[in-house]
Coordinates of C-alpha atoms in Angstrom, one line a residue:
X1 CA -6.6 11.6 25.9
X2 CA -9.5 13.1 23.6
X3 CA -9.7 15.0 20.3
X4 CA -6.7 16.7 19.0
X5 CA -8.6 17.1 15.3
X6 CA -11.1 19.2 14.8
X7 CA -13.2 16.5 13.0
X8 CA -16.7 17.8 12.8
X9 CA -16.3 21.1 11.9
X10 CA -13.9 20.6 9.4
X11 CA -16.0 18.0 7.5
X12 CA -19.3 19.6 8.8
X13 CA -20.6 18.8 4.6
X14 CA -20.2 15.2 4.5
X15 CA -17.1 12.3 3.4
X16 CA -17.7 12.1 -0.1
X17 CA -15.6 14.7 -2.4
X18 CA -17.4 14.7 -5.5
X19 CA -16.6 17.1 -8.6
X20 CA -14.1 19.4 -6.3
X21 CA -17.4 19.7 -3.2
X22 CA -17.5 17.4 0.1
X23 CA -21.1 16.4 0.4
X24 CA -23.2 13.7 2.7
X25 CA -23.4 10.6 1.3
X26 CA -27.0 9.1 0.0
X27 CA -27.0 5.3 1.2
X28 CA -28.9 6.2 4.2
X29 CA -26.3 4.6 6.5
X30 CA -23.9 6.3 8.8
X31 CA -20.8 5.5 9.9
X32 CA -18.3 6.6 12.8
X33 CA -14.7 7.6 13.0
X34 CA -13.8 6.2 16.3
X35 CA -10.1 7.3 17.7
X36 CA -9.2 4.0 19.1
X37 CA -6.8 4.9 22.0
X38 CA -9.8 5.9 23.6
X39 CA -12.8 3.9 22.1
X40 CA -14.3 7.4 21.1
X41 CA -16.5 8.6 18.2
X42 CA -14.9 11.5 16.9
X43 CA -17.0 12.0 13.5
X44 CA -19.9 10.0 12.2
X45 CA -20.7 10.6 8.0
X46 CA -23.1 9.3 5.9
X47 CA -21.8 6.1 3.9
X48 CA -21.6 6.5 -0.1
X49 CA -24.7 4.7 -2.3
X50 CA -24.1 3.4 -5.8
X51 CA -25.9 6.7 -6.8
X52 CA -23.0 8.8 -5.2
X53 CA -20.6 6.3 -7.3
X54 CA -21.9 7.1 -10.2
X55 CA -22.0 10.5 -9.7
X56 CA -18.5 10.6 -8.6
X57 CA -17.9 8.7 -11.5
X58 CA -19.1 10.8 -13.9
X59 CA -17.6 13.7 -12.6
X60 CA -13.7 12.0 -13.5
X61 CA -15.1 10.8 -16.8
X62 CA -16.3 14.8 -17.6
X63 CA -12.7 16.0 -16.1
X64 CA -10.9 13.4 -18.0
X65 CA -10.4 15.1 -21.5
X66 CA -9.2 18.7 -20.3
X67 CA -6.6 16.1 -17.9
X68 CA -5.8 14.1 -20.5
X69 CA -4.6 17.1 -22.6
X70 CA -2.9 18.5 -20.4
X71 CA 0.9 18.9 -21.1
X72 CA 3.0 16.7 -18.7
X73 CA 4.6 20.3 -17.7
X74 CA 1.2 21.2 -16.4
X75 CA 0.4 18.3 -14.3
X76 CA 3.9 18.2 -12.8
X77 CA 3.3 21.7 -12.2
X78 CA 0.6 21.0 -10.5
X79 CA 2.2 17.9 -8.4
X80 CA 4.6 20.3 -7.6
X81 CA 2.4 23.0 -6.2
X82 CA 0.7 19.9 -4.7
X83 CA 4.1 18.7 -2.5
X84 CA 4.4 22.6 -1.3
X85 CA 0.9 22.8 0.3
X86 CA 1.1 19.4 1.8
X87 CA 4.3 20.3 3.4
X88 CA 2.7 23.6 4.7
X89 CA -0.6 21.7 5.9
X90 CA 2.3 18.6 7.5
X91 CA 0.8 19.4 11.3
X92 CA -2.8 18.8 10.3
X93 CA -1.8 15.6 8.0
X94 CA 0.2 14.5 11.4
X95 CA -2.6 14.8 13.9
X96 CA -5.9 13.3 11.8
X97 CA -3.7 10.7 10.7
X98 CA -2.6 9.9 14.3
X99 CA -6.7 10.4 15.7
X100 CA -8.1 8.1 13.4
X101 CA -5.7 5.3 13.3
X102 CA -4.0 5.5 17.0
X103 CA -0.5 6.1 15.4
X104 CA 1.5 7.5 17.5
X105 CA 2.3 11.2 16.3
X106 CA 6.2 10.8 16.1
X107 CA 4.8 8.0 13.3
X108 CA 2.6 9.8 11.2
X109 CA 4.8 13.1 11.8
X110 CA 8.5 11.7 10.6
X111 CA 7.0 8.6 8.3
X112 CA 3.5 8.8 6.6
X113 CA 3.5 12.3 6.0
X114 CA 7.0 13.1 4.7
X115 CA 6.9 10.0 2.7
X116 CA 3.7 11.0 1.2
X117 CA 5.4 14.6 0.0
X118 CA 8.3 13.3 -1.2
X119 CA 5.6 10.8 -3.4
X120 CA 4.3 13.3 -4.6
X121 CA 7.5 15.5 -5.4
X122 CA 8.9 12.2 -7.2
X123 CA 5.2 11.9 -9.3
X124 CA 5.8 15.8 -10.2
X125 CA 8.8 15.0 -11.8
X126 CA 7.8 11.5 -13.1
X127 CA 5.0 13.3 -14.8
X128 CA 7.7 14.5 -17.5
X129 CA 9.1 11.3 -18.1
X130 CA 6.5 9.5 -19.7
X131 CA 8.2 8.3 -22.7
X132 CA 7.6 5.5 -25.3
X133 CA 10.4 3.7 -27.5
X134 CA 12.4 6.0 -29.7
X135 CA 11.5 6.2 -32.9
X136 CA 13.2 3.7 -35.4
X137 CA 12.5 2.1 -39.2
X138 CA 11.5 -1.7 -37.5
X139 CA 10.9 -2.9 -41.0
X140 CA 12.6 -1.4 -43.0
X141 CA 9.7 0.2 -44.8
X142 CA 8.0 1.8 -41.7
X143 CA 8.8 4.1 -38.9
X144 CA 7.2 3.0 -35.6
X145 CA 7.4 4.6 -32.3
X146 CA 5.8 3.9 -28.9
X147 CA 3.2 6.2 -27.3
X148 CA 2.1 6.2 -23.3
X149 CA -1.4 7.4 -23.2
X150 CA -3.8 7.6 -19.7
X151 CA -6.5 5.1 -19.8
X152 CA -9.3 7.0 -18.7
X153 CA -11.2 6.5 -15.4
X154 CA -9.4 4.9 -12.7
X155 CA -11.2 3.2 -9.5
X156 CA -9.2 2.7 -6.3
X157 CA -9.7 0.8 -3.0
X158 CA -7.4 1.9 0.2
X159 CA -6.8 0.2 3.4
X160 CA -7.1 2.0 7.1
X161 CA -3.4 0.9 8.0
X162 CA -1.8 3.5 6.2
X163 CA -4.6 6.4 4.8
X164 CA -2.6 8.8 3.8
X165 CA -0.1 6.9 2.3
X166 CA -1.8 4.9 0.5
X167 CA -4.2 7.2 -0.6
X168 CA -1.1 9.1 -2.5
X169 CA 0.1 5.7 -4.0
X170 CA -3.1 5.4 -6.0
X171 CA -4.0 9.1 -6.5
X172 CA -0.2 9.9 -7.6
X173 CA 0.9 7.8 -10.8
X174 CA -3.2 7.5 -11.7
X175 CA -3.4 11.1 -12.2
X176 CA 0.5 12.1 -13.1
X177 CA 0.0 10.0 -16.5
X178 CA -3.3 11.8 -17.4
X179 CA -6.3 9.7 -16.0
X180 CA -9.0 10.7 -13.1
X181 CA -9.9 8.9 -10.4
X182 CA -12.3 7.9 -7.6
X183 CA -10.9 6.6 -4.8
X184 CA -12.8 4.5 -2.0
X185 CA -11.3 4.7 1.7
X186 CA -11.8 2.7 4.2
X187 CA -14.7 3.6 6.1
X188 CA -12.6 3.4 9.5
X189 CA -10.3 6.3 7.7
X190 CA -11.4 8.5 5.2
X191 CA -10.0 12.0 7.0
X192 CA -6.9 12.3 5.3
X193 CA -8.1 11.1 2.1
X194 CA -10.3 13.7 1.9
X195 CA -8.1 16.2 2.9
X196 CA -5.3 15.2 0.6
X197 CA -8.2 15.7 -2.6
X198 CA -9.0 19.2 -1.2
X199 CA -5.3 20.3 -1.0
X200 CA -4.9 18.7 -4.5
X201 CA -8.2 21.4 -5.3
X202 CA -6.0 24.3 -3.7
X203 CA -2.9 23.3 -5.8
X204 CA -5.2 24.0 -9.0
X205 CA -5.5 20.3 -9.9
X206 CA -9.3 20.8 -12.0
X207 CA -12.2 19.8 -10.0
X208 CA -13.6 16.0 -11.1
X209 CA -9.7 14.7 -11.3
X210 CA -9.9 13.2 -7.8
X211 CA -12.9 12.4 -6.1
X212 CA -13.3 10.5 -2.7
X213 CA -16.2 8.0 -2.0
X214 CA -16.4 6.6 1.6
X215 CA -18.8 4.1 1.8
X216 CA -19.0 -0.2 2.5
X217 CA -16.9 -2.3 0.4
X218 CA -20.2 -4.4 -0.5
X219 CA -21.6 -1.2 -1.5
X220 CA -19.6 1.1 -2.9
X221 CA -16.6 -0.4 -3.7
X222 CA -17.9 -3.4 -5.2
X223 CA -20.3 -0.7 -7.4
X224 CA -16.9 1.1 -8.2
X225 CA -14.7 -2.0 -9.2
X226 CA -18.0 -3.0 -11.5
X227 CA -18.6 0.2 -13.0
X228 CA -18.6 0.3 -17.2
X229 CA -16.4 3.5 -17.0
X230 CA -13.9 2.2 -14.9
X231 CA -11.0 0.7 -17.0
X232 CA -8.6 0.2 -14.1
X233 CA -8.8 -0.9 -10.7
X234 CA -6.3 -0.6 -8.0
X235 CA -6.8 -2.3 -4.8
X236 CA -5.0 -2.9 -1.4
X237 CA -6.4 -5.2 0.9
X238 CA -5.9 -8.7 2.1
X239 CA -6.2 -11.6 -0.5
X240 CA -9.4 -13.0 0.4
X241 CA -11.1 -9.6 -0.5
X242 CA -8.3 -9.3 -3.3
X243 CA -10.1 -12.1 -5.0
X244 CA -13.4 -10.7 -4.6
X245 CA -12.0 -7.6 -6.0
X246 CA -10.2 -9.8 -9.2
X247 CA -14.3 -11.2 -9.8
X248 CA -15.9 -8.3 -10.0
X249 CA -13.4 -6.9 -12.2
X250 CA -13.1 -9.5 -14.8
X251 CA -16.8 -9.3 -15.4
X252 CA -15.7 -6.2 -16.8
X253 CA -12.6 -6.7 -18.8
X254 CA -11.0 -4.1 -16.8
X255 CA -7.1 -4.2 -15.9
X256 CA -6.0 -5.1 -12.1
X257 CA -3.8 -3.9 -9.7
X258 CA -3.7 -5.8 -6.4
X259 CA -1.3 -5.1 -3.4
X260 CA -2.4 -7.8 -0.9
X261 CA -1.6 -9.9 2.3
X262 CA 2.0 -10.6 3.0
X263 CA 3.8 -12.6 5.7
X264 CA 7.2 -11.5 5.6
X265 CA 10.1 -13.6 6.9
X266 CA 13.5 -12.5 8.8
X267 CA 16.0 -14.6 8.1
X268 CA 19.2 -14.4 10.0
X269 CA 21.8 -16.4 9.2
X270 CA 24.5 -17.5 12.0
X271 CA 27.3 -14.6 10.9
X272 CA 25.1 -11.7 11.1
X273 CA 25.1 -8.8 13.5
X274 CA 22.9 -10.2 16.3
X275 CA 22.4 -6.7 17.5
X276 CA 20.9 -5.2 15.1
X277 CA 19.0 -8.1 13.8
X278 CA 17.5 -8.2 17.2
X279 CA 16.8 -4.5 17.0
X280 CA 15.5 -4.6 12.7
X281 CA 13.2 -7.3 14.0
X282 CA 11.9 -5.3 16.7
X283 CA 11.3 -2.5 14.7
X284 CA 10.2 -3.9 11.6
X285 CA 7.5 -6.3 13.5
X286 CA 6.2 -3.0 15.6
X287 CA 5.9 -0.7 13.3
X288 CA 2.7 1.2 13.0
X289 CA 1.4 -1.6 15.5
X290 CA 2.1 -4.5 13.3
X291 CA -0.5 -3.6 11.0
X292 CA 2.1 -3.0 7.6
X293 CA 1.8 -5.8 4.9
X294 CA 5.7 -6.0 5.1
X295 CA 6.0 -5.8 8.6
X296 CA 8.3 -9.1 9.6
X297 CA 6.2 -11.5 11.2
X298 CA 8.2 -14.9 11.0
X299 CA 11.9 -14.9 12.1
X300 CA 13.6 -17.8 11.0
X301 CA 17.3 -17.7 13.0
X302 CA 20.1 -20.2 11.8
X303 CA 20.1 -22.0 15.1
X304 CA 23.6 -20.9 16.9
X305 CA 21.8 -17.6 16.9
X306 CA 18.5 -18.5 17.9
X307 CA 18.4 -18.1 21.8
X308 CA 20.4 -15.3 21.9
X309 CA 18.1 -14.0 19.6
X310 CA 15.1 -14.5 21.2
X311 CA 16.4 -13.5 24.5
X312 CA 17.8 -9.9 23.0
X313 CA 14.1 -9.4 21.0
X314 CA 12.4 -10.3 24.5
X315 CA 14.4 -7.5 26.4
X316 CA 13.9 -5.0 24.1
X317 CA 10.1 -5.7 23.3
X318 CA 9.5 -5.4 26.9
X319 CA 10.9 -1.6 26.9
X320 CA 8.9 -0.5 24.0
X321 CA 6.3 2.2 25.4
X322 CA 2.3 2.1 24.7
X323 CA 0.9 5.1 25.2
X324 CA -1.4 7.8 24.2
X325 CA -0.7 8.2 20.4
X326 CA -0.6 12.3 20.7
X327 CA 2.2 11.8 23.3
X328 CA 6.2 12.2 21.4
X329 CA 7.1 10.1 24.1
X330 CA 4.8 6.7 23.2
X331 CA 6.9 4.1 20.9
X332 CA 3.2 2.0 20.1
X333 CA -0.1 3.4 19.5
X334 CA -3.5 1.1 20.2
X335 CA -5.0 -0.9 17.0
X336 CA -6.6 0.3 14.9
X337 CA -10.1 -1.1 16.3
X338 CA -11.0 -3.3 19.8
X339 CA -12.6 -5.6 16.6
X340 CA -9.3 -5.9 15.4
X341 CA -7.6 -6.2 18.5
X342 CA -9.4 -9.5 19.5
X343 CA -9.2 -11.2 16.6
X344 CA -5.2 -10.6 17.6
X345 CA -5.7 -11.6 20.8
X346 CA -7.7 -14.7 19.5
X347 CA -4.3 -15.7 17.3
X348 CA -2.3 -15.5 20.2
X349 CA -4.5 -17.4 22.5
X350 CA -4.9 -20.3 20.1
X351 CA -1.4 -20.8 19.7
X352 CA -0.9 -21.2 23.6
X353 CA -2.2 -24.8 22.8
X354 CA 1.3 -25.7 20.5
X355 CA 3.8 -22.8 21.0
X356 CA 5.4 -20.7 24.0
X357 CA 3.9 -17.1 24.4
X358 CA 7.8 -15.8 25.4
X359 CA 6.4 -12.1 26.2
X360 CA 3.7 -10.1 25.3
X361 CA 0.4 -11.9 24.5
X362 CA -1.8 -9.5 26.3
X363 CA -4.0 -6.1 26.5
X364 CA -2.7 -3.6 29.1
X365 CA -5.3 -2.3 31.5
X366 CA -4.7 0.7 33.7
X367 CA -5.1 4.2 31.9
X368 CA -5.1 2.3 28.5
X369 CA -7.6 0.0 29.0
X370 CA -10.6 1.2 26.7
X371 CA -8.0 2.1 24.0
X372 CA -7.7 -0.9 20.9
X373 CA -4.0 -2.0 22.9
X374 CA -2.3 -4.8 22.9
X375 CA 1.6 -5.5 24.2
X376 CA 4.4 -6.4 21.4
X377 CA 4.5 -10.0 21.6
X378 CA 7.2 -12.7 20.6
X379 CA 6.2 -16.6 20.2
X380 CA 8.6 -19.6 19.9
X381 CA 8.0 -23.2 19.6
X382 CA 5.7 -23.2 16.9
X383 CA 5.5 -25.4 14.0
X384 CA 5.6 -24.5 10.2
X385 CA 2.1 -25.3 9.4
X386 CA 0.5 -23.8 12.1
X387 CA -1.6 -20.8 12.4
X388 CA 0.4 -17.7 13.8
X389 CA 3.3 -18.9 10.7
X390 CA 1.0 -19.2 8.1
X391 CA -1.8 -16.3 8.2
X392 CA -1.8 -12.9 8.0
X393 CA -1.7 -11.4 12.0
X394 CA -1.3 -7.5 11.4
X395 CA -0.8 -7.2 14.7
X396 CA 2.3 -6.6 17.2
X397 CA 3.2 -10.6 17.3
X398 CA 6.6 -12.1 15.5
X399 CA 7.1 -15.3 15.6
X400 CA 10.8 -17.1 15.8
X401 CA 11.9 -20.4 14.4
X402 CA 15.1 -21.9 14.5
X403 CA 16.8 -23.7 11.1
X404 CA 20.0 -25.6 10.5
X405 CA 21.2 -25.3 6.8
X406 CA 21.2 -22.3 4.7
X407 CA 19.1 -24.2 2.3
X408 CA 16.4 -24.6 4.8
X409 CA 16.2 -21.4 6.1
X410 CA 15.5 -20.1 2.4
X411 CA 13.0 -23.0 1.9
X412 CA 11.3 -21.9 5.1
X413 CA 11.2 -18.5 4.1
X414 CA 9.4 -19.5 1.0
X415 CA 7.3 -21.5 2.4
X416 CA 3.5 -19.4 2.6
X417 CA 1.2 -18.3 0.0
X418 CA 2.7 -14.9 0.3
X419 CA 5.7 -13.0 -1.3
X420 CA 5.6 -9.7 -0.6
X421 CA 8.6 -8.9 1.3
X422 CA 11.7 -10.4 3.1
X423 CA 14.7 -9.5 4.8
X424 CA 18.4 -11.5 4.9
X425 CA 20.8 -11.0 7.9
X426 CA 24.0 -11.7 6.6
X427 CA 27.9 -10.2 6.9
X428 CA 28.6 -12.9 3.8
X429 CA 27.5 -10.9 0.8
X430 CA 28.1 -14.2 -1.4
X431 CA 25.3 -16.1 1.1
X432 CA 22.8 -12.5 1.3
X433 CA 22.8 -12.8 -2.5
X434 CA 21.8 -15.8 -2.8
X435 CA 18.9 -15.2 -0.4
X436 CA 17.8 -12.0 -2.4
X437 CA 17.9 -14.2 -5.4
X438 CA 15.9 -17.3 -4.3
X439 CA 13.2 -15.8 -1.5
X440 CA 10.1 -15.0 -3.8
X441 CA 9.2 -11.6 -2.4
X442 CA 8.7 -8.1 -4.8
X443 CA 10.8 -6.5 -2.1
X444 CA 14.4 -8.6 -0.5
X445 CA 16.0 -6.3 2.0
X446 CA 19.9 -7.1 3.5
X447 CA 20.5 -6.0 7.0
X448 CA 17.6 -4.2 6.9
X449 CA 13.5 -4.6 7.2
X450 CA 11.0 -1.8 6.1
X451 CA 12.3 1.0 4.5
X452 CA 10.8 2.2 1.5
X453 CA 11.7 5.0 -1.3
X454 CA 9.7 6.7 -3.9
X455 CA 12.3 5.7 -6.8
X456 CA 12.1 2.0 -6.0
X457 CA 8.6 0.0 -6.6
X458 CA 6.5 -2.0 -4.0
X459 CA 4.7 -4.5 -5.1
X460 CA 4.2 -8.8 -4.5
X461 CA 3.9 -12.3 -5.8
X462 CA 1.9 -15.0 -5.3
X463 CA -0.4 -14.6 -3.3
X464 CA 0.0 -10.9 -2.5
X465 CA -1.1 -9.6 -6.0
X466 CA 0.9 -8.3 -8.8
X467 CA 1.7 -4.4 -10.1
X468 CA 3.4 -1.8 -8.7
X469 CA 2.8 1.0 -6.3
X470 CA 5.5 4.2 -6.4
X471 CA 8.7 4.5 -8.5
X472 CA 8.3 4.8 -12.5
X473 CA 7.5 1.1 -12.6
X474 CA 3.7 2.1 -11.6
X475 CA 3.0 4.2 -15.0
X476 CA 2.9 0.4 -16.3
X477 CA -0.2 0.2 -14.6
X478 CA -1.8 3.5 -15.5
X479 CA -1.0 3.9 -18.7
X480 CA -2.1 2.3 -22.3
X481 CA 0.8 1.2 -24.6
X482 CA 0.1 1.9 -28.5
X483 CA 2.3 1.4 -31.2
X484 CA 2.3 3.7 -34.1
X485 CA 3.4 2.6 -37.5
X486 CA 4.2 4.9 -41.1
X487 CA 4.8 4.2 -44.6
X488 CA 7.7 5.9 -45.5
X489 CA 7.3 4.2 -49.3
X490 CA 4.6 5.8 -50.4
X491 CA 4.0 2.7 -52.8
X492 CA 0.2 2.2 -53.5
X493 CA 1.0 -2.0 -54.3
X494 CA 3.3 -3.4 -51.8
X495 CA 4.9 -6.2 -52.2
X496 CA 2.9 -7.6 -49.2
X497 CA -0.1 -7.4 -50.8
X498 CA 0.8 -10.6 -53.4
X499 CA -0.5 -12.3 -49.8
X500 CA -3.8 -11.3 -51.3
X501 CA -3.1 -9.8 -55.0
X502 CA -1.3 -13.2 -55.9
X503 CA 0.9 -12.8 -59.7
X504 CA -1.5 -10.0 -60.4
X505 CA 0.6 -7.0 -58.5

C-alpha cells in the first residue's frame, strides 16, 4: 500500500481556494490528510482562520453580480463545459477520492465520480429551467408573475463520507441559480473539493464563484455559518452538530438547509424475495464502509423470514473482501479514521452485554492491521430501545429484528428520531404501498436500498433536517421567490383607496 496521489505537489500552495488561487491557510494550525488503509500522512495544510473566511467571503460577494447577471445559457454553458472536464480528469477524481477516504477504487471509480458528472450535467441543463408562475391577471386589475432570483452568498459545510459528492450537491444548484459560494470540507478531505473548484476555474466558471475553506468546524465553519454576508447555509453532518449549525444561523436570520443523521430501516415483509433482500441488505449496509446516511442499519424481517434471513446475510457478509482500497479486487475499504473505527468497535462491544454479535464485530490484523478496518458485522437479539437500534453507527454493522404484524413492522420502522431513508421488501404491491406511504423517511425505496438519481431529490424528516439536495426540488433552497404585480388600469383613484379616501374618491 502507499500513495497512489500525488498529494504534495499537486497542492504544494495551500487548501484554501480563494478568488480562483489555492493558498495556505492563516490560523496557524496544520492539519494532515492521513490515507487510512495505511495509517499514513499523505498531505498536511494549514487550517483556514476567520480572516481567510472573510476573505473568501468577500471574494463570492465581489463575483456575485457579474454571476448573477449572467444568462441561464451562460452558466449551463459553463456546467456543461464543467461535466466534460470532470469526465476527462475521472482517473484523478477516482484515486484522491479513494487515498483520502480508503474507498475502495471500483467505489469511487463506478459511483462517486460518475454520479458527480452526471450532477453536474443535470445542473447544466437545470440552469435553463428556472422558471416562476406564468403570467396571469390575479385580480382582475393586475398582472402578476413569479420571478426566481439567486440569493447572494451561499456558505456550505461538507462531510468526509462522500467529498466529492457532496461537494457537487452544494456547489451545483448554489451556483446554477446565480449565487457564489464558499464551501467548508471537512478537514479529513478537502482533496477533491479543491480539485473540483479548479476544474470549475478551467471550465471558465469566473474566479470568486466557488471558493474552498478547509479549516475546524469551531473555527471556520462556525465563522462561515455566522457571517453577515452569508444569506444561506447548507450543511451535512450529524444532528447534534446540525443543531449547532441551526443556532448559529438563526442569530443571523439566514435560511437553512440541513441534511443530517439517519437510521434507515429494512423492512421485509414475509412474501418478499429472500434472496435479494438478503443481498440489498448486504449491500446497502456495506456500502462505502457503512458510513452513508441512508445506508440500512436496522432490518426489521416479518418473522417466518427472519432466520433464514439472518443466516443468508451471515454467509454472504463473511465473503465480502477487505482489502487495499487501490486494489479492483477489494469489496470494503478501511474507515475513514482508527478514531472512527473505535468508536465502532465501542458500539459493538457494548451491545455484547444484551444482543448476539452473529458475525463480524472485529478489526482484522495480518497485512491490514494499521489500516482504519473493521469486518462487516450483523447483530441479532437486540431490543428496540437499545443503543446499536437507536443511534447513528456509520459503520459496517446492521442490525436484524424480527416482527409479527404488518402494522408492527411499519411502527418499528418509525420508531427513531430519524427519517431519512427506508426500504420495503415486498412482492404485494398493495402492502409496499402502504409502507411507502406510512414510513416517515424523504426517501421509501421497494425492493431496493440505495440508489440515487440526479432528477429525484434527497433530503429527510425529523430529525435528519429538511431541504433538498439534487433534482429541481433544490432551486427551492437557493433561490429567492418575488412576486411582481402591474396596474393595467391606469386609474389614479382606485376604488381601493375609499379604505383610506372614505366618500371623498
Amino acid at each position: 500500500m502507499g500513495n497512489r496521489f500525488q498529494v504534495t505537489d499537486r497542492f504544494a500552495d495551500g487548501a484554501q481556494y480563494i478568488g480562483g488561487k489555492l493558498r495556505a491557510g492563516t490560523s496557524g494550525r496544520t492539519h494532515s490528510v492521513v490515507d487510512p488503509a495505511t495509517g499514513e500522512s499523505v498531505y498536511t495544510y494549514e487550517l483556514a482562520s476567520t480572516a481567510d473566511v472573510d476573505e473568501a467571503v468577500a471574494a463570492a460577494k465581489a463575483a456575485f453580480p457579474g454571476w448573477a447577471g449572467a444568462t441561464p445559457g451562460e452558466r449551463s454553458d459553463a456546467l456543461h463545459r464543467l461535466a466534460g472536464i470532470l469526465a476527462e480528469r475521472a482517473e484523478d477524481f477516482a484515486r484522491a477520492e479513494s487515498l483520502q477516504c480508503g474507498k475502495p477504487i471500483r467505489l469511487t471509480t463506478e459511483f462517486d465520480v460518475p454520479g458527480t458528472i452526471d450532477n453536474t450535467a443535470f445542473f447544466a441543463g437545470a440552469a435553463r429551467h428556472l422558471q416562476g408562475q406564468s403570467a396571469a391577471e390575479y385580480s382582475g386589475d393586475h398582472t402578476s408573475y413569479v420571478r426566481r432570483e439567486p440569493i447572494g452568498v451561499v456558505g456550505s459545510i461538507a462531510p468526509w463520507n462522500y467529498p466529492l459528492q457532496m461537494a457537487a450537491w452544494k456547489i451545483l444548484p448554489a451556483i446554477a441559480a446565480g449565487n457564489t459560494i464558499v464551501l467548508k470540507p471537512a478537514e479529513l478531505t478537502p482533496l477533491t473539493s479543491l480539485m473540483f473548484a479548479q476544474a470549475a476555474k478551467d471550465a471558465g466558471i469566473p474566479d470568486g464563484v466557488i471558493n474552498v475553506v478547509t479549516g475546524s468546524g469551531r473555527e471556520a465553519g462556525e465563522h462561515l455559518v455566522g457571517h453577515p454576508d452569508v444569506v444561506m447555509t447548507s450543511f451535512t453532518g450529524s444532528t447534534a452538530v446540525g443543531k449547532r449549525v441551526a443556532e448559529v444561523a438563526t442569530a443571523t436570520v439566514k435560511r437553512l438547509h440541513l441534511e443530517l443523521g439517519g437510521k434507515a430501516p429494512f423492512v421485509v415483509f414475509d412474501d418478499a424475495d429472500l434472496e435479494a433482500a438478503a443481498h440489498g441488505a448486504v449491500a446497502a449496509s456495506l456500502i462505502n464502509t457503512g458510513q452513508d446516511c441512508t445506508a440500512a442499519t436496522r432490518a426489521y424481517v416479518q418473522r417466518p423470514l427472519f432466520d433464514a434471513f439472518v443466516a443468508r446475510v451471515a454467509e454472504l457478509m463473511e465473503t465480502v473482501r477487505l482489502g487495499d482500497p487501490a486494489d479492483p479486487a477489494t469489496d470494503l475499504g478501511p474507515l475513514v479514521s482508527h478514531v472512527h473505527r473505535d468508536r465502532i468497535a465501542g458500539f459493538v462491544e457494548r451491545a455484547r452485554g444484551y444482543a448476539t454479535v452473529v458475525t463480524g464485530g472485529e478489526a482484522p490484523g495480518g497485512e491490514l492491521e494499521n489500516g482504519a478496518y473493521y469486518r462487516p458485522t450483523l447483530i441479532t437479539g437486540a431490543a428496540q430501545d437499545s443503543e446499536v437500534v437507536q443511534s447513528e453507527i456509520f459503520g459496517p454493522v446492521l442490525v436484524a429484528l424480527p416482527f409479527d404484524s404488518d402494522d408492527e413492522g411499519i411502527r418499528l420502522a418509525n420508531d427513531t428520531p430519524y427519517g431519512l431513508a427506508a426500504s420495503a421488501w415486498s412482492r404485494d404491491v398493495y402492502r409496499a404501498n402502504r409502507a411507502t406511504r406510512e414510513i416517515k423517511a424523504g426517501c421509501v425505496w421497494v425492493n431496493d436500498h440505495i440508489p440515487i438519481i440526479s432528477e429525484m431529490p434527497h433530503g429527510g424528516s425529523k430529525a435528519s433536517g429538511y431541504g433538498k439536495d439534487m433534482s429541481a426540488y433544490s432551486f427551492e433552497e437557493y433561490t429567492q421567490v418575488k412576486h411582481v404585480m402591474f396596474d393595467n388600469t391606469a386609474v389614479a383613484a382606485k376604488d381601493w383607496h375609499r379604505t383610506i379616501f372614505g366618500d371623498r374618491l
